[in-house]
Every structure is written in structure tokens, then in C-alpha cells.
């Protein structure tokens, strides 16, 4: 039994992370359907722990046995997980207490199955709009679903992508999505319509044909659009859709791209988190325990912390974003 567990942990991959609403807990989900819960004040405080021993989670529970926890999200009321064909809500009080190992799902939303396919579409990425209490889910059937969390109803879907969706970003009444089809799409959420399409792999100076056309990560502000995947990580002017900066990174594909203050945080198929200026100057290159990073989350309060996770059983924590402070183990 122990050897099976060791084998699982050897191949462990952590795909998703989020913070609790009060910022005191870090939630992490893996390919086996487990969720590990870390009490951050405790993890970051002075610890009596054996010198060569890494801290594990405060609580852990089997959220979705035999399914991967592909994405997760935090709202005031619920901890939300996205898996194959469904979105589930969990009570915060349960999952951040000693009752966590016995946690039960509070509610479930089923993603419609295409009549031509018996396979349930994966829920790959979720974002939440606090203003209208709507959840947007990017799925494996190429669609973005708009879900009312008040009553759990799927209000409608937004169609346009021709392959599965990797990532979403939201700002006010605008949504950005990116996909395996090689495109980034901008959406007007009031009109529920596609307003712009960017295809980085068609621009020679951005394309990396040997890595494919897929776009794995997207983020944007009023002025800038950031995206990367098979094509190089690149920063585009929102008004003109012209590439302003093409970042020169030693990666084999980008899975994380975020605009943070006046810098870019990026990671992917390389064992580093890159912090870069808009002009492409490297501010920090932080080593990670994973050869491929799938998730980076950060917060300012109540404690400043960044956590990176990916193709290993370990989480890398930075309290100063420019270097790694400590390593935690998922299990």
C-alpha cells in the first residue's frame, strides 16, 4: 500500500490552487482528485519540524476520486472545484476545519454533454464576477458557460473557439479566453459577443511552430493583453492588437501568464517562475520544484505570498516574490 502511495506521489501533479476569502488558507488540487489545505499563518510561522522534513498540509480530502481537479475558485460563500463535466461547491467552514477529511459537496452543476459525444467536457478554467455573481467556465467542448451561482443555472454559453479552452481572464465587462485552437478571443459580457480575435501563431516573430499554436495563458488590462503557449510569451497593445514585446524565455510552452502591478509573472514548461518588465527585462528567475508549472497564485493580504505548483508533489512559496522562501509537500 505504501509503495502504491509513494508511486502516486512520485507522479503527482498539482493543477490548481486558490486562497480562502480571508487569505488564511491555500487550497490545492491534484490529478488524483485530492485537495490539500494549508494553514498559511502556521506554514509561514516558525515551525518545529525535522530539518530534512517538509511541511505537509493541515487537512486533506478526496474531493473527486479518480478525477483531476483541473481548476478551483474562491467566492465569499464557497470553495469551488472544476472537474470532468461538473462544477462543485464546498462549504468553507467544513474544508478549513478538522471536519475537512469528511467534507461533502454542497452543490453540483453539470456541464451539458454534446449529443454527438458521450464524453463529459472538462472544466479547464473558471473566473468569477463579483459584481453580477456570475461564474464563467472555459471547457473542453470549446464553449464558455455563464453560470448564475445564486441558483446554479447555466444561463447560456459563448461559442467561437474551435478547440478546448485553456484559460480565461476577466476585467469589468470584458472577458479574454485562449484555446488549443491558437486564438485569443475578447468578449463583451454585456452583449455576450466576441469583439476581437488574436492569433499569435500567425505572426512570424511570435510563432514557435515546433511547440504548436496553442495558447495556454492569457491576462489583460485596459492597455495590454498578455498571452503565451506554444507561441512565445508576448505583450500586445489592446487598441491596435500589435505585439509590443516578445519575451525571450527558455521555456517549452507557457501555462501561466499574469500581469501584476507593472510586471509580468510567467511560468510553464521550465523549472522557473519568471518576473519580467513590460519591456522584457528579467527582474527575477525563481527556481521551482516542478519541471512544468501549471498554477501560480498570489495575494497581498493578510500575508504577502505567492505559491507555484505543477509536475511534482511540492509547492514553492515566495513571500518576497523575487525568491523562493520555502517548499511544502502536497501529501
mmCIF file of C-alpha atoms in Angstrom:
data_model
loop_
_atom_site.group_PDB
_atom_site.id
_atom_site.type_symbol
_atom_site.label_atom_id
_atom_site.label_comp_id
_atom_site.label_asym_id
_atom_site.label_seq_id
_atom_site.Cartn_x
_atom_site.Cartn_y
_atom_site.Cartn_z
ATOM 1 C CA UNK A 1 0.000 0.000 0.000
ATOM 2 C CA UNK A 2 2.766 2.398 0.992
ATOM 3 C CA UNK A 3 4.628 1.750 -2.246
ATOM 4 C CA UNK A 4 1.462 2.488 -4.270
ATOM 5 C CA UNK A 5 1.118 5.769 -2.372
ATOM 6 C CA UNK A 6 4.774 6.598 -2.972
ATOM 7 C CA UNK A 7 4.347 5.854 -6.650
ATOM 8 C CA UNK A 8 1.290 8.128 -6.810
ATOM 9 C CA UNK A 9 3.192 10.931 -5.129
ATOM 10 C CA UNK A 10 6.173 10.425 -7.427
ATOM 11 C CA UNK A 11 3.877 11.077 -10.389
ATOM 12 C CA UNK A 12 1.796 13.668 -8.568
ATOM 13 C CA UNK A 13 0.865 16.812 -10.478
ATOM 14 C CA UNK A 14 -0.841 19.773 -8.827
ATOM 15 C CA UNK A 15 -3.007 21.543 -11.396
ATOM 16 C CA UNK A 16 -4.931 24.124 -9.395
ATOM 17 C CA UNK A 17 -4.733 26.458 -6.387
ATOM 18 C CA UNK A 18 -6.744 29.199 -4.723
ATOM 19 C CA UNK A 19 -6.819 31.149 -1.445
ATOM 20 C CA UNK A 20 -9.693 31.210 1.040
ATOM 21 C CA UNK A 21 -11.638 34.526 1.197
ATOM 22 C CA UNK A 22 -9.823 35.557 4.403
ATOM 23 C CA UNK A 23 -6.458 34.677 2.851
ATOM 24 C CA UNK A 24 -5.503 32.327 5.674
ATOM 25 C CA UNK A 25 -5.749 29.071 3.724
ATOM 26 C CA UNK A 26 -4.177 27.857 0.495
ATOM 27 C CA UNK A 27 -6.243 25.207 -1.321
ATOM 28 C CA UNK A 28 -4.517 22.925 -3.839
ATOM 29 C CA UNK A 29 -5.886 20.194 -6.127
ATOM 30 C CA UNK A 30 -4.141 17.375 -7.971
ATOM 31 C CA UNK A 31 -4.606 14.885 -10.815
ATOM 32 C CA UNK A 32 -5.951 12.210 -8.437
ATOM 33 C CA UNK A 33 -8.889 14.321 -7.232
ATOM 34 C CA UNK A 34 -7.370 15.167 -3.845
ATOM 35 C CA UNK A 35 -7.478 18.588 -2.220
ATOM 36 C CA UNK A 36 -4.788 19.630 0.265
ATOM 37 C CA UNK A 37 -5.450 22.556 2.606
ATOM 38 C CA UNK A 38 -2.578 24.617 4.048
ATOM 39 C CA UNK A 39 -2.983 26.910 7.042
ATOM 40 C CA UNK A 40 -0.778 29.783 5.826
ATOM 41 C CA UNK A 41 -0.076 31.594 9.136
ATOM 42 C CA UNK A 42 1.039 28.236 10.512
ATOM 43 C CA UNK A 43 3.047 27.268 7.413
ATOM 44 C CA UNK A 44 4.793 30.637 7.249
ATOM 45 C CA UNK A 45 5.342 30.923 11.000
ATOM 46 C CA UNK A 46 8.261 29.491 12.990
ATOM 47 C CA UNK A 47 7.927 25.718 12.830
ATOM 48 C CA UNK A 48 9.196 22.894 14.948
ATOM 49 C CA UNK A 49 9.858 20.449 12.161
ATOM 50 C CA UNK A 50 12.677 17.998 11.477
ATOM 51 C CA UNK A 51 15.453 19.617 9.479
ATOM 52 C CA UNK A 52 15.090 17.489 6.347
ATOM 53 C CA UNK A 53 11.320 17.127 6.648
ATOM 54 C CA UNK A 54 8.976 19.303 4.581
ATOM 55 C CA UNK A 55 5.690 20.571 5.942
ATOM 56 C CA UNK A 56 2.607 18.819 4.650
ATOM 57 C CA UNK A 57 -0.992 20.059 4.528
ATOM 58 C CA UNK A 58 -3.087 20.868 7.594
ATOM 59 C CA UNK A 59 -6.008 18.939 6.084
ATOM 60 C CA UNK A 60 -6.505 16.756 3.050
ATOM 61 C CA UNK A 61 -9.561 15.151 1.498
ATOM 62 C CA UNK A 62 -10.539 13.090 -1.545
ATOM 63 C CA UNK A 63 -12.742 15.645 -3.309
ATOM 64 C CA UNK A 64 -13.220 13.858 -6.636
ATOM 65 C CA UNK A 65 -11.746 10.337 -6.545
ATOM 66 C CA UNK A 66 -10.296 9.230 -9.887
ATOM 67 C CA UNK A 67 -10.759 12.650 -11.465
ATOM 68 C CA UNK A 68 -8.390 15.566 -11.755
ATOM 69 C CA UNK A 69 -9.153 18.826 -10.001
ATOM 70 C CA UNK A 70 -8.420 20.880 -13.118
ATOM 71 C CA UNK A 71 -9.302 24.283 -11.658
ATOM 72 C CA UNK A 72 -10.569 25.935 -8.498
ATOM 73 C CA UNK A 73 -12.052 29.212 -7.416
ATOM 74 C CA UNK A 74 -12.873 31.105 -4.252
ATOM 75 C CA UNK A 75 -16.046 33.077 -3.540
ATOM 76 C CA UNK A 76 -17.168 34.504 -0.199
ATOM 77 C CA UNK A 77 -19.526 31.592 0.340
ATOM 78 C CA UNK A 78 -17.941 28.618 -1.371
ATOM 79 C CA UNK A 79 -14.756 26.838 -2.339
ATOM 80 C CA UNK A 80 -15.429 25.776 -5.949
ATOM 81 C CA UNK A 81 -13.777 22.963 -7.928
ATOM 82 C CA UNK A 82 -13.922 22.204 -11.652
ATOM 83 C CA UNK A 83 -13.515 18.607 -12.846
ATOM 84 C CA UNK A 84 -14.753 16.428 -15.692
ATOM 85 C CA UNK A 85 -18.252 17.542 -16.595
ATOM 86 C CA UNK A 86 -19.080 19.291 -13.353
ATOM 87 C CA UNK A 87 -18.518 22.246 -11.073
ATOM 88 C CA UNK A 88 -18.853 21.639 -7.326
ATOM 89 C CA UNK A 89 -19.255 23.964 -4.355
ATOM 90 C CA UNK A 90 -17.932 23.235 -0.865
ATOM 91 C CA UNK A 91 -18.644 24.937 2.437
ATOM 92 C CA UNK A 92 -15.639 26.983 3.587
ATOM 93 C CA UNK A 93 -16.210 26.198 7.261
ATOM 94 C CA UNK A 94 -16.024 22.472 6.528
ATOM 95 C CA UNK A 95 -12.997 22.386 4.253
ATOM 96 C CA UNK A 96 -10.887 24.636 6.518
ATOM 97 C CA UNK A 97 -11.639 22.782 9.745
ATOM 98 C CA UNK A 98 -10.854 19.405 11.289
ATOM 99 C CA UNK A 99 -14.037 18.165 9.544
ATOM 100 C CA UNK A 100 -12.291 18.621 6.170
ATOM 101 C CA UNK A 101 -11.499 14.892 5.645
ATOM 102 C CA UNK A 102 -15.265 14.206 5.814
ATOM 103 C CA UNK A 103 -16.267 17.138 3.599
ATOM 104 C CA UNK A 104 -19.285 16.640 1.380
ATOM 105 C CA UNK A 105 -20.146 18.643 -1.740
ATOM 106 C CA UNK A 106 -22.718 21.384 -1.032
ATOM 107 C CA UNK A 107 -23.913 21.662 -4.641
ATOM 108 C CA UNK A 108 -23.128 20.394 -8.133
ATOM 109 C CA UNK A 109 -23.599 21.924 -11.578
ATOM 110 C CA UNK A 110 -23.452 19.541 -14.548
ATOM 111 C CA UNK A 111 -21.953 20.810 -17.816
ATOM 112 C CA UNK A 112 -24.120 19.692 -20.769
ATOM 113 C CA UNK A 113 -22.807 16.748 -22.780
ATOM 114 C CA UNK A 114 -22.693 17.147 -26.546
ATOM 115 C CA UNK A 115 -25.271 14.820 -28.106
ATOM 116 C CA UNK A 116 -22.616 13.594 -30.568
ATOM 117 C CA UNK A 117 -20.206 12.688 -27.779
ATOM 118 C CA UNK A 118 -20.703 10.628 -24.668
ATOM 119 C CA UNK A 119 -17.690 12.201 -23.011
ATOM 120 C CA UNK A 120 -18.239 14.877 -20.416
ATOM 121 C CA UNK A 121 -16.308 18.072 -21.182
ATOM 122 C CA UNK A 122 -13.527 19.012 -18.762
ATOM 123 C CA UNK A 123 -13.931 22.256 -16.853
ATOM 124 C CA UNK A 124 -10.468 23.698 -17.522
ATOM 125 C CA UNK A 125 -10.691 27.206 -16.075
ATOM 126 C CA UNK A 126 -13.110 29.355 -14.089
ATOM 127 C CA UNK A 127 -13.353 33.065 -13.318
ATOM 128 C CA UNK A 128 -15.943 34.832 -11.176
ATOM 129 C CA UNK A 129 -17.501 38.270 -11.458
ATOM 130 C CA UNK A 130 -18.320 39.646 -8.001
ATOM 131 C CA UNK A 131 -20.419 42.441 -9.497
ATOM 132 C CA UNK A 132 -23.008 40.198 -11.135
ATOM 133 C CA UNK A 133 -22.334 36.970 -9.182
ATOM 134 C CA UNK A 134 -21.757 35.063 -12.395
ATOM 135 C CA UNK A 135 -19.215 32.318 -12.945
ATOM 136 C CA UNK A 136 -17.601 31.829 -16.363
ATOM 137 C CA UNK A 137 -16.259 28.347 -17.122
ATOM 138 C CA UNK A 138 -13.973 27.532 -20.059
ATOM 139 C CA UNK A 139 -14.477 23.908 -21.049
ATOM 140 C CA UNK A 140 -13.185 21.015 -23.102
ATOM 141 C CA UNK A 141 -16.113 21.251 -25.534
ATOM 142 C CA UNK A 142 -14.754 24.650 -26.794
ATOM 143 C CA UNK A 143 -17.511 26.600 -25.004
ATOM 144 C CA UNK A 144 -17.574 29.207 -22.245
ATOM 145 C CA UNK A 145 -20.543 28.693 -19.907
ATOM 146 C CA UNK A 146 -22.119 31.556 -17.981
ATOM 147 C CA UNK A 147 -23.475 30.270 -14.665
ATOM 148 C CA UNK A 148 -25.597 32.046 -12.063
ATOM 149 C CA UNK A 149 -24.293 30.919 -8.678
ATOM 150 C CA UNK A 150 -27.413 32.161 -6.890
ATOM 151 C CA UNK A 151 -29.495 29.321 -8.335
ATOM 152 C CA UNK A 152 -26.919 27.144 -10.142
ATOM 153 C CA UNK A 153 -28.450 27.728 -13.567
ATOM 154 C CA UNK A 154 -26.381 27.774 -16.749
ATOM 155 C CA UNK A 155 -27.663 30.981 -18.343
ATOM 156 C CA UNK A 156 -26.058 30.474 -21.741
ATOM 157 C CA UNK A 157 -22.826 29.566 -23.490
ATOM 158 C CA UNK A 158 -20.487 31.644 -25.623
ATOM 159 C CA UNK A 159 -19.282 29.846 -28.731
ATOM 160 C CA UNK A 160 -16.462 30.621 -31.130
ATOM 161 C CA UNK A 161 -13.405 28.598 -30.156
ATOM 162 C CA UNK A 162 -12.809 25.500 -32.276
ATOM 163 C CA UNK A 163 -10.770 23.572 -29.705
ATOM 164 C CA UNK A 164 -10.723 23.268 -25.941
ATOM 165 C CA UNK A 165 -10.246 26.331 -23.760
ATOM 166 C CA UNK A 166 -7.167 26.646 -21.551
ATOM 167 C CA UNK A 167 -7.579 29.910 -19.669
ATOM 168 C CA UNK A 168 -9.887 32.868 -19.004
ATOM 169 C CA UNK A 169 -9.319 36.370 -17.619
ATOM 170 C CA UNK A 170 -11.977 38.880 -16.599
ATOM 171 C CA UNK A 171 -11.989 42.648 -16.105
ATOM 172 C CA UNK A 172 -15.213 44.594 -15.689
ATOM 173 C CA UNK A 173 -17.467 43.769 -18.626
ATOM 174 C CA UNK A 174 -14.725 42.182 -20.697
ATOM 175 C CA UNK A 175 -13.565 38.581 -20.810
ATOM 176 C CA UNK A 176 -10.500 37.131 -22.536
ATOM 177 C CA UNK A 177 -10.243 33.452 -23.447
ATOM 178 C CA UNK A 178 -7.484 31.370 -25.023
ATOM 179 C CA UNK A 179 -7.557 27.948 -26.544
ATOM 180 C CA UNK A 180 -5.814 24.953 -28.054
ATOM 181 C CA UNK A 181 -7.062 26.375 -31.396
ATOM 182 C CA UNK A 182 -4.303 29.027 -31.225
ATOM 183 C CA UNK A 183 -6.556 32.025 -30.710
ATOM 184 C CA UNK A 184 -7.210 34.586 -28.004
ATOM 185 C CA UNK A 185 -10.755 35.951 -28.045
ATOM 186 C CA UNK A 186 -12.089 39.075 -26.364
ATOM 187 C CA UNK A 187 -15.747 39.153 -25.348
ATOM 188 C CA UNK A 188 -18.158 41.933 -24.411
ATOM 189 C CA UNK A 189 -20.062 40.439 -21.474
ATOM 190 C CA UNK A 190 -22.971 42.879 -21.757
ATOM 191 C CA UNK A 191 -23.683 41.889 -25.342
ATOM 192 C CA UNK A 192 -22.323 38.335 -24.836
ATOM 193 C CA UNK A 193 -20.441 38.646 -28.100
ATOM 194 C CA UNK A 194 -16.941 38.164 -29.437
ATOM 195 C CA UNK A 195 -15.324 41.565 -30.155
ATOM 196 C CA UNK A 196 -11.783 40.656 -31.207
ATOM 197 C CA UNK A 197 -9.632 37.664 -32.170
ATOM 198 C CA UNK A 198 -5.846 37.451 -31.918
ATOM 199 C CA UNK A 199 -3.892 34.567 -33.490
ATOM 200 C CA UNK A 200 -0.258 34.831 -32.292
ATOM 201 C CA UNK A 201 0.924 31.721 -34.197
ATOM 202 C CA UNK A 202 0.271 33.552 -37.495
ATOM 203 C CA UNK A 203 2.816 36.261 -36.576
ATOM 204 C CA UNK A 204 6.270 35.020 -37.590
ATOM 205 C CA UNK A 205 8.220 36.743 -34.815
ATOM 206 C CA UNK A 206 5.914 35.238 -32.136
ATOM 207 C CA UNK A 207 5.271 31.778 -33.626
ATOM 208 C CA UNK A 208 7.190 28.703 -32.468
ATOM 209 C CA UNK A 209 5.847 26.043 -34.863
ATOM 210 C CA UNK A 210 7.706 23.170 -33.186
ATOM 211 C CA UNK A 211 5.795 23.870 -29.939
ATOM 212 C CA UNK A 212 2.404 24.220 -31.631
ATOM 213 C CA UNK A 213 -0.124 27.019 -31.930
ATOM 214 C CA UNK A 214 -2.000 26.507 -28.611
ATOM 215 C CA UNK A 215 -2.343 29.416 -26.208
ATOM 216 C CA UNK A 216 -2.154 28.260 -22.581
ATOM 217 C CA UNK A 217 -2.470 31.501 -20.618
ATOM 218 C CA UNK A 218 -3.992 34.950 -21.018
ATOM 219 C CA UNK A 219 -4.342 38.122 -18.942
ATOM 220 C CA UNK A 220 -5.179 41.731 -19.758
ATOM 221 C CA UNK A 221 -5.604 45.309 -18.549
ATOM 222 C CA UNK A 222 -7.223 48.284 -20.276
ATOM 223 C CA UNK A 223 -3.996 48.853 -22.232
ATOM 224 C CA UNK A 224 -2.301 45.482 -22.503
ATOM 225 C CA UNK A 225 -3.013 41.879 -23.474
ATOM 226 C CA UNK A 226 -0.584 39.164 -22.375
ATOM 227 C CA UNK A 227 -0.581 35.641 -23.775
ATOM 228 C CA UNK A 228 1.663 32.649 -24.283
ATOM 229 C CA UNK A 229 1.612 28.934 -25.035
ATOM 230 C CA UNK A 230 3.321 27.281 -27.980
ATOM 231 C CA UNK A 231 3.933 30.778 -29.411
ATOM 232 C CA UNK A 232 6.311 32.947 -27.359
ATOM 233 C CA UNK A 233 5.023 34.842 -24.358
ATOM 234 C CA UNK A 234 4.050 38.219 -25.793
ATOM 235 C CA UNK A 235 2.505 41.544 -24.736
ATOM 236 C CA UNK A 236 0.084 43.249 -27.128
ATOM 237 C CA UNK A 237 -1.472 46.720 -27.289
ATOM 238 C CA UNK A 238 -5.195 46.364 -26.617
ATOM 239 C CA UNK A 239 -6.136 49.150 -29.017
ATOM 240 C CA UNK A 240 -4.084 48.133 -32.039
ATOM 241 C CA UNK A 241 -3.549 44.398 -31.336
ATOM 242 C CA UNK A 242 0.104 44.895 -32.290
ATOM 243 C CA UNK A 243 2.846 42.995 -30.426
ATOM 244 C CA UNK A 244 4.749 45.415 -28.169
ATOM 245 C CA UNK A 245 7.111 42.900 -26.504
ATOM 246 C CA UNK A 246 8.055 39.333 -27.338
ATOM 247 C CA UNK A 247 9.705 37.820 -24.284
ATOM 248 C CA UNK A 248 12.852 35.777 -24.712
ATOM 249 C CA UNK A 249 12.403 32.896 -22.245
ATOM 250 C CA UNK A 250 13.915 29.430 -22.160
ATOM 251 C CA UNK A 251 10.631 27.529 -21.961
ATOM 252 C CA UNK A 252 8.923 24.764 -23.893
ATOM 253 C CA UNK A 253 5.451 26.298 -23.616
ATOM 254 C CA UNK A 254 3.694 28.775 -21.317
ATOM 255 C CA UNK A 255 0.935 27.719 -18.887
ATOM 256 C CA UNK A 256 0.906 30.779 -16.594
ATOM 257 C CA UNK A 257 0.936 34.447 -17.649
ATOM 258 C CA UNK A 258 -0.220 37.190 -15.296
ATOM 259 C CA UNK A 259 0.058 40.957 -15.209
ATOM 260 C CA UNK A 260 0.976 42.009 -11.671
ATOM 261 C CA UNK A 261 1.456 45.710 -10.947
ATOM 262 C CA UNK A 262 3.982 46.841 -13.566
ATOM 263 C CA UNK A 263 5.462 43.422 -14.219
ATOM 264 C CA UNK A 264 4.678 40.111 -15.878
ATOM 265 C CA UNK A 265 4.725 36.817 -13.968
ATOM 266 C CA UNK A 266 5.110 33.800 -16.241
ATOM 267 C CA UNK A 267 5.797 30.072 -15.972
ATOM 268 C CA UNK A 268 5.287 26.870 -17.907
ATOM 269 C CA UNK A 269 7.434 24.036 -19.227
ATOM 270 C CA UNK A 270 10.577 25.240 -17.444
ATOM 271 C CA UNK A 271 11.531 24.896 -13.780
ATOM 272 C CA UNK A 272 11.334 28.654 -13.095
ATOM 273 C CA UNK A 273 8.883 31.434 -12.427
ATOM 274 C CA UNK A 274 9.886 34.498 -14.419
ATOM 275 C CA UNK A 275 9.258 38.059 -13.252
ATOM 276 C CA UNK A 276 9.781 40.405 -16.182
ATOM 277 C CA UNK A 277 9.237 44.090 -17.003
ATOM 278 C CA UNK A 278 6.883 45.041 -19.830
ATOM 279 C CA UNK A 279 9.991 45.761 -21.906
ATOM 280 C CA UNK A 280 11.314 42.220 -21.409
ATOM 281 C CA UNK A 281 13.966 42.788 -18.742
ATOM 282 C CA UNK A 282 14.177 39.894 -16.251
ATOM 283 C CA UNK A 283 13.623 41.059 -12.662
ATOM 284 C CA UNK A 284 13.791 37.580 -11.120
ATOM 285 C CA UNK A 285 14.074 33.947 -12.193
ATOM 286 C CA UNK A 286 12.832 31.882 -9.266
ATOM 287 C CA UNK A 287 13.600 28.129 -9.295
ATOM 288 C CA UNK A 288 10.685 25.718 -8.786
ATOM 289 C CA UNK A 289 10.398 22.097 -7.664
ATOM 290 C CA UNK A 290 8.358 21.259 -10.781
ATOM 291 C CA UNK A 291 9.774 20.901 -14.286
ATOM 292 C CA UNK A 292 6.452 22.239 -15.566
ATOM 293 C CA UNK A 293 4.468 24.841 -13.630
ATOM 294 C CA UNK A 294 0.688 24.724 -14.120
ATOM 295 C CA UNK A 295 -0.503 27.090 -11.419
ATOM 296 C CA UNK A 296 0.720 30.301 -9.779
ATOM 297 C CA UNK A 297 -1.461 32.155 -7.258
ATOM 298 C CA UNK A 298 -0.599 35.157 -5.103
ATOM 299 C CA UNK A 299 -2.128 37.538 -2.607
ATOM 300 C CA UNK A 300 -1.072 40.695 -0.754
ATOM 301 C CA UNK A 301 -3.117 40.329 2.442
ATOM 302 C CA UNK A 302 -3.243 39.160 5.213
ATOM 303 C CA UNK A 303 0.236 37.978 4.269
ATOM 304 C CA UNK A 304 2.040 38.522 1.003
ATOM 305 C CA UNK A 305 2.636 35.128 -0.545
ATOM 306 C CA UNK A 306 2.992 33.533 -3.980
ATOM 307 C CA UNK A 307 2.607 29.785 -4.474
ATOM 308 C CA UNK A 308 3.690 27.823 -7.545
ATOM 309 C CA UNK A 309 2.653 24.236 -8.305
ATOM 310 C CA UNK A 310 2.977 21.777 -11.145
ATOM 311 C CA UNK A 311 4.513 18.462 -12.120
ATOM 312 C CA UNK A 312 5.660 17.398 -8.650
ATOM 313 C CA UNK A 313 4.418 16.739 -5.134
ATOM 314 C CA UNK A 314 5.818 20.095 -3.971
ATOM 315 C CA UNK A 315 4.616 23.676 -3.714
ATOM 316 C CA UNK A 316 7.078 26.563 -3.842
ATOM 317 C CA UNK A 317 6.215 29.556 -1.662
ATOM 318 C CA UNK A 318 7.617 33.073 -2.015
ATOM 319 C CA UNK A 319 6.839 35.848 0.495
ATOM 320 C CA UNK A 320 9.151 38.167 -1.383
ATOM 321 C CA UNK A 321 8.149 37.389 -4.954
ATOM 322 C CA UNK A 322 11.758 37.552 -6.146
ATOM 323 C CA UNK A 323 12.988 34.417 -4.384
ATOM 324 C CA UNK A 324 11.746 31.102 -3.007
ATOM 325 C CA UNK A 325 11.129 31.141 0.719
ATOM 326 C CA UNK A 326 10.081 27.558 1.374
ATOM 327 C CA UNK A 327 8.824 24.308 -0.098
ATOM 328 C CA UNK A 328 5.704 22.495 1.120
ATOM 329 C CA UNK A 329 4.603 18.997 0.181
ATOM 330 C CA UNK A 330 1.124 18.298 -1.199
ATOM 331 C CA UNK A 331 0.940 14.946 0.613
#
